[in-house]
Amino acid sequence: MSSRFMPASRKKAKARVALAGPSGAGKTLTGLKLLYTLTGAQTVADGIERIAFVDTERDSADKYAVNPELPGIGDMTPDEAGGYGFSKISPVRYDPRQLVELIDEAALAGFTGFMLDSASHYWFGPGGILELVDLFARNHGGRSMDGWKDVRPIERAYIEALMSFPGHVVVCLRSKQKYEITEGSDGKKQVSKLGMQPDQRDGLEYEFDLVGDLDQDHYLRVTKSRCVALSDQVIHKPDAELGHQLLDWLDNGEPPKDLDWPKALAACASREDLSVLWQRAQRLGKTQKLRDAFNARGAEIAAARRTAEAPGTQLDNALTEAAGARRSDPDASEEAGAQQSRDAGRMARANGRQPETAGAAR
């Protein structure tokens, strides 16, 4: 018996990094250093060409940028220029559906690095997840659970877009002190500190290869790593060395095998086929570039299905009209009913079907 299971093999991949910490911990600078190393950017001009930056922190990323119009600045390294080059957008509302559009735009523009600073705004900010839940809940009589049912697919879509970006991704998360109110042995309420936790939905860290917490003294504590060499590391002021370690691990594998996508799409005969192929495109980070082709093929499949169903629908209508004519006035409409039955019979033979009321016309 043949099996769909195949031997696993290590593939080259792109980085998925999350950096959490309070204001002033160094998330933005650390993220830029990582992306410069991961994308191979050497100069300010390289960074502008390779790194797309979504800045939700009131343009705070500009503090690490340089003026690209200054003579000769584009050919300098960040150390020489005193700052970094990157291409940036600063949204004022944080609807995750708009973030998906920005991620797609960055992918189609050919950027090889994407930085979101911070994702927390798409959780609690204007137009973010929590606000959308309230909005949808009002449409369901104020029931919060119903609001979450509508918003969960939106949330999954933006996370899928981040994970499917065809280059390296660094996401920053705001952290704040979390507390828990408990009851002591004396029966009195007491407040317990739970430590710094990202201001984001629980479980988001599972999506990333590397997750680290930065503190006010600029120490990065690796809390999750699929790269064994980086597990549980504590790094002071992380720099390019961290990026090189991560890159060595990511490049240790076979190049991912690509498909002949036009041929694979043409072979899809149903929505189910498209869904399976779309999942493969997600794993390879191809969804942004192939979205239009998938939509076009989906429209072709839908149109073909409607065409295939149309003759049967016409046949059923013809049979119904013939039977109706005989019931309404058997004498006056005998010839008309017989003609309609003959027409229905021709349609049935053309479609390989036997008309259900053929005997009644005789």
CSV table of C-alpha atoms in Angstrom, one decimal, residues 40-289:
chain,number,residue,atom,x,y,z
A,40,GLY,CA,23.0,40.9,3.6
A,41,ALA,CA,22.6,44.7,3.6
A,42,GLN,CA,26.0,46.5,3.9
A,43,THR,CA,25.2,50.1,3.1
A,44,VAL,CA,22.4,52.6,3.7
A,45,ALA,CA,21.3,52.2,0.1
A,46,ASP,CA,21.1,48.4,0.6
A,47,GLY,CA,18.9,48.9,3.6
A,48,ILE,CA,16.5,51.2,1.8
A,49,GLU,CA,16.2,48.7,-1.0
A,50,ARG,CA,15.8,45.6,1.2
A,51,ILE,CA,14.0,46.4,4.4
A,52,ALA,CA,10.3,47.4,4.7
A,53,PHE,CA,9.4,48.9,8.1
A,54,VAL,CA,5.9,49.4,9.5
A,55,ASP,CA,6.3,51.9,12.3
A,56,THR,CA,3.4,52.2,14.8
A,57,GLU,CA,5.5,54.0,17.4
A,58,ARG,CA,4.9,57.6,16.4
A,59,ASP,CA,7.8,57.6,13.9
A,60,SER,CA,10.3,56.5,16.6
A,61,ALA,CA,12.1,54.5,14.0
A,62,ASP,CA,13.2,57.8,12.4
A,63,LYS,CA,15.7,58.2,15.3
A,64,TYR,CA,17.7,55.4,13.8
A,65,ALA,CA,17.5,56.6,10.2
A,66,VAL,CA,19.8,58.8,8.2
A,67,ASN,CA,18.9,61.3,5.4
A,68,PRO,CA,19.5,59.4,2.2
A,69,GLU,CA,19.7,62.7,0.3
A,70,LEU,CA,23.0,63.6,1.8
A,71,PRO,CA,25.9,63.3,-0.7
A,72,GLY,CA,27.6,59.9,-0.4
A,73,ILE,CA,25.5,58.7,2.4
A,74,GLY,CA,24.0,55.8,0.5
A,75,ASP,CA,27.4,54.1,0.0
A,76,MET,CA,28.2,54.3,3.7
A,77,THR,CA,27.7,51.5,6.3
A,78,PRO,CA,25.4,52.3,9.2
A,79,ASP,CA,28.5,52.8,11.4
A,80,GLU,CA,30.0,55.3,9.0
A,81,ALA,CA,26.6,57.1,8.4
A,82,GLY,CA,25.6,57.1,12.0
A,83,GLY,CA,22.2,55.5,11.2
A,84,TYR,CA,20.4,53.0,9.1
A,85,GLY,CA,18.6,53.0,5.8
A,86,PHE,CA,15.2,51.4,5.4
A,87,SER,CA,11.8,52.1,3.7
A,88,LYS,CA,9.0,52.9,6.1
A,89,ILE,CA,5.3,53.5,6.4
A,90,SER,CA,3.5,54.9,9.5
A,91,PRO,CA,-0.2,53.8,9.7
A,92,VAL,CA,-2.5,55.8,11.9
A,93,ARG,CA,-5.0,53.0,12.3
A,94,TYR,CA,-4.2,49.4,13.1
A,95,ASP,CA,-6.8,47.3,11.3
A,96,PRO,CA,-5.0,43.9,10.7
A,97,ARG,CA,-6.7,43.6,7.3
A,98,GLN,CA,-4.8,46.7,6.2
A,99,LEU,CA,-1.6,45.2,7.6
A,100,VAL,CA,-2.1,42.2,5.3
A,101,GLU,CA,-2.2,44.6,2.4
A,102,LEU,CA,1.1,46.2,3.6
A,103,ILE,CA,2.8,42.8,3.9
A,104,ASP,CA,1.6,41.9,0.4
A,105,GLU,CA,2.8,45.2,-1.0
A,106,ALA,CA,6.2,44.7,0.6
A,107,ALA,CA,6.5,41.2,-0.9
A,108,LEU,CA,5.5,42.3,-4.4
A,109,ALA,CA,7.9,45.2,-4.2
A,110,GLY,CA,10.8,42.8,-3.7
A,111,PHE,CA,11.8,43.7,-0.1
A,112,THR,CA,13.8,40.8,1.5
A,113,GLY,CA,13.2,41.9,5.1
A,114,PHE,CA,10.1,43.0,6.9
A,115,MET,CA,9.9,44.7,10.3
A,116,LEU,CA,6.7,45.4,12.3
A,117,ASP,CA,7.3,47.7,15.3
A,118,SER,CA,5.1,47.0,17.1
A,119,ALA,CA,2.5,44.3,16.6
A,120,SER,CA,1.0,45.2,19.9
A,121,HIS,CA,-0.8,48.2,18.3
A,122,TYR,CA,-2.6,45.7,16.0
A,123,TRP,CA,-3.9,44.2,19.2
A,124,PHE,CA,-5.0,47.1,21.4
A,125,GLY,CA,-4.7,50.2,19.1
A,126,PRO,CA,-7.3,52.1,17.1
A,127,GLY,CA,-8.9,49.7,14.7
A,128,GLY,CA,-7.0,46.7,16.2
A,129,ILE,CA,-8.2,43.3,17.2
A,130,LEU,CA,-9.8,44.2,20.5
A,131,GLU,CA,-11.6,47.2,19.0
A,132,LEU,CA,-12.9,44.9,16.2
A,133,VAL,CA,-14.2,42.4,18.7
A,134,ASP,CA,-16.2,45.2,20.4
A,135,LEU,CA,-17.5,46.3,17.0
A,136,PHE,CA,-18.6,42.9,15.9
A,137,ALA,CA,-20.0,42.1,19.3
A,138,ARG,CA,-22.4,45.0,19.0
A,139,ASN,CA,-23.7,43.5,15.8
A,140,HIS,CA,-24.6,40.4,17.8
A,141,GLY,CA,-26.3,42.1,20.7
A,142,GLY,CA,-23.2,42.8,22.7
A,143,ARG,CA,-22.1,39.1,22.9
A,144,SER,CA,-18.3,39.1,23.1
A,145,MET,CA,-17.9,35.5,22.1
A,146,ASP,CA,-19.8,36.1,18.9
A,147,GLY,CA,-17.5,39.1,18.2
A,148,TRP,CA,-14.5,36.8,18.6
A,149,LYS,CA,-16.0,34.3,16.1
A,150,ASP,CA,-16.0,37.1,13.5
A,151,VAL,CA,-12.5,38.4,14.3
A,152,ARG,CA,-10.6,35.2,14.7
A,153,PRO,CA,-10.4,34.7,10.9
A,154,ILE,CA,-9.1,38.3,10.5
A,155,GLU,CA,-6.5,37.7,13.1
A,156,ARG,CA,-5.4,34.4,11.6
A,157,ALA,CA,-5.1,36.1,8.2
A,158,TYR,CA,-2.6,38.7,9.3
A,159,ILE,CA,-0.5,36.1,11.2
A,160,GLU,CA,-0.5,33.9,8.1
A,161,ALA,CA,0.5,36.9,6.0
A,162,LEU,CA,3.5,37.6,8.3
A,163,MET,CA,4.6,34.0,8.4
A,164,SER,CA,4.2,33.7,4.6
A,165,PHE,CA,6.3,36.8,3.8
A,166,PRO,CA,9.0,35.6,1.3
A,167,GLY,CA,11.9,37.2,3.3
A,168,HIS,CA,13.0,37.6,6.9
A,169,VAL,CA,10.6,38.9,9.4
A,170,VAL,CA,11.2,40.7,12.7
A,171,VAL,CA,8.3,41.6,14.9
A,172,CYS,CA,8.5,43.8,18.0
A,173,LEU,CA,6.1,43.5,20.9
A,174,ARG,CA,5.5,45.9,23.8
A,175,SER,CA,5.8,44.3,27.2
A,176,LYS,CA,4.3,45.4,30.5
A,177,GLN,CA,4.2,44.1,34.1
A,178,LYS,CA,1.4,41.6,34.6
A,179,TYR,CA,-0.3,41.2,38.0
A,180,GLU,CA,-2.5,38.6,39.5
A,181,ILE,CA,-4.8,39.0,42.5
A,182,THR,CA,-4.7,36.0,44.8
A,183,GLU,CA,-6.0,35.1,48.3
A,184,GLY,CA,-3.3,34.6,51.0
A,185,SER,CA,-3.3,32.1,53.7
A,186,ASP,CA,-4.8,34.6,56.0
A,187,GLY,CA,-7.8,35.1,53.6
A,188,LYS,CA,-6.7,38.5,52.5
A,189,LYS,CA,-6.4,39.6,48.9
A,190,GLN,CA,-2.9,40.2,47.7
A,191,VAL,CA,-1.3,41.3,44.4
A,192,SER,CA,1.4,39.0,42.9
A,193,LYS,CA,3.7,40.1,40.1
A,194,LEU,CA,3.7,37.7,37.1
A,195,GLY,CA,6.7,39.4,35.4
A,196,MET,CA,6.9,41.2,32.1
A,197,GLN,CA,4.6,39.8,29.4
A,198,PRO,CA,4.0,40.9,25.8
A,199,ASP,CA,0.9,43.0,25.2
A,200,GLN,CA,-0.5,40.6,22.7
A,201,ARG,CA,-2.7,37.6,22.5
A,202,ASP,CA,-1.5,34.5,24.3
A,203,GLY,CA,0.3,32.0,22.1
A,204,LEU,CA,1.6,34.3,19.4
A,205,GLU,CA,5.1,33.3,20.3
A,206,TYR,CA,4.5,29.8,18.9
A,207,GLU,CA,4.6,31.2,15.4
A,208,PHE,CA,8.2,32.3,15.6
A,209,ASP,CA,11.6,30.5,15.4
A,210,LEU,CA,13.2,32.9,17.9
A,211,VAL,CA,11.6,34.8,20.7
A,212,GLY,CA,13.6,37.1,23.1
A,213,ASP,CA,12.8,39.4,25.9
A,214,LEU,CA,14.8,42.7,26.1
A,215,ASP,CA,15.1,44.5,29.4
A,216,GLN,CA,16.0,48.1,30.3
A,217,ASP,CA,19.7,47.2,30.6
A,218,HIS,CA,19.6,45.9,27.0
A,219,TYR,CA,20.0,42.2,27.9
A,220,LEU,CA,18.2,39.8,25.5
A,221,ARG,CA,17.0,36.6,27.1
A,222,VAL,CA,16.1,34.0,24.5
A,223,THR,CA,12.9,32.5,25.8
A,224,LYS,CA,12.2,30.3,22.7
A,225,SER,CA,14.5,29.1,20.0
A,226,ARG,CA,14.2,26.4,17.4
A,227,CYS,CA,18.0,27.0,16.8
A,228,VAL,CA,19.5,24.9,19.6
A,229,ALA,CA,22.7,27.0,19.7
A,230,LEU,CA,20.7,30.0,20.8
A,231,SER,CA,18.4,28.3,23.3
A,232,ASP,CA,18.4,30.0,26.8
A,233,GLN,CA,21.1,32.5,25.7
A,234,VAL,CA,21.5,35.8,27.5
A,235,ILE,CA,23.1,38.4,25.2
A,236,HIS,CA,24.0,42.0,26.2
A,237,LYS,CA,23.3,44.5,23.4
A,238,PRO,CA,22.8,41.9,20.7
A,239,ASP,CA,24.4,42.9,17.4
A,240,ALA,CA,25.3,41.4,14.0
A,241,GLU,CA,26.8,38.3,15.7
A,242,LEU,CA,23.3,37.1,16.7
A,243,GLY,CA,22.2,37.6,13.1
A,244,HIS,CA,25.1,35.5,11.8
A,245,GLN,CA,24.4,32.7,14.2
A,246,LEU,CA,20.7,32.7,13.2
A,247,LEU,CA,21.6,32.9,9.5
A,248,ASP,CA,24.0,30.0,9.7
A,249,TRP,CA,21.2,27.9,11.2
A,250,LEU,CA,18.7,29.0,8.6
A,251,ASP,CA,21.0,28.3,5.6
A,252,ASN,CA,21.8,24.8,6.9
A,253,GLY,CA,19.6,22.8,4.5
A,254,GLU,CA,18.5,22.1,1.0
A,255,PRO,CA,17.1,25.0,-1.1
A,256,PRO,CA,13.3,24.7,-1.0
A,257,LYS,CA,12.1,23.0,-4.2
A,258,ASP,CA,9.8,25.3,-6.2
A,259,LEU,CA,6.9,24.2,-8.3
A,260,ASP,CA,5.9,25.0,-11.9
A,261,TRP,CA,3.1,27.1,-10.4
A,262,PRO,CA,1.2,27.8,-13.7
A,263,LYS,CA,1.2,24.1,-14.4
A,264,ALA,CA,0.2,23.2,-10.8
A,265,LEU,CA,-2.6,25.7,-10.9
A,266,ALA,CA,-3.9,24.5,-14.3
A,267,ALA,CA,-4.1,21.0,-12.9
A,268,CYS,CA,-6.4,22.1,-10.1
A,269,ALA,CA,-9.9,21.0,-10.9
A,270,SER,CA,-11.7,22.0,-7.8
A,271,ARG,CA,-11.7,24.4,-4.8
A,272,GLU,CA,-10.3,21.5,-2.7
A,273,ASP,CA,-7.4,21.2,-5.1
A,274,LEU,CA,-6.7,24.9,-4.8
A,275,SER,CA,-6.9,24.8,-1.0
A,276,VAL,CA,-4.2,22.0,-0.9
A,277,LEU,CA,-2.0,23.9,-3.3
A,278,TRP,CA,-2.5,27.2,-1.3
A,279,GLN,CA,-1.2,25.5,1.8
A,280,ARG,CA,1.9,24.5,0.0
A,281,ALA,CA,2.4,28.1,-1.2
A,282,GLN,CA,2.1,29.2,2.4
A,283,ARG,CA,4.8,26.9,3.5
A,284,LEU,CA,7.1,28.2,0.8
A,285,GLY,CA,6.3,31.9,1.4
A,286,LYS,CA,4.7,32.3,-2.1
A,287,THR,CA,1.2,33.4,-1.3
A,288,GLN,CA,1.8,37.1,-1.8
A,289,LYS,CA,3.2,36.7,-5.3
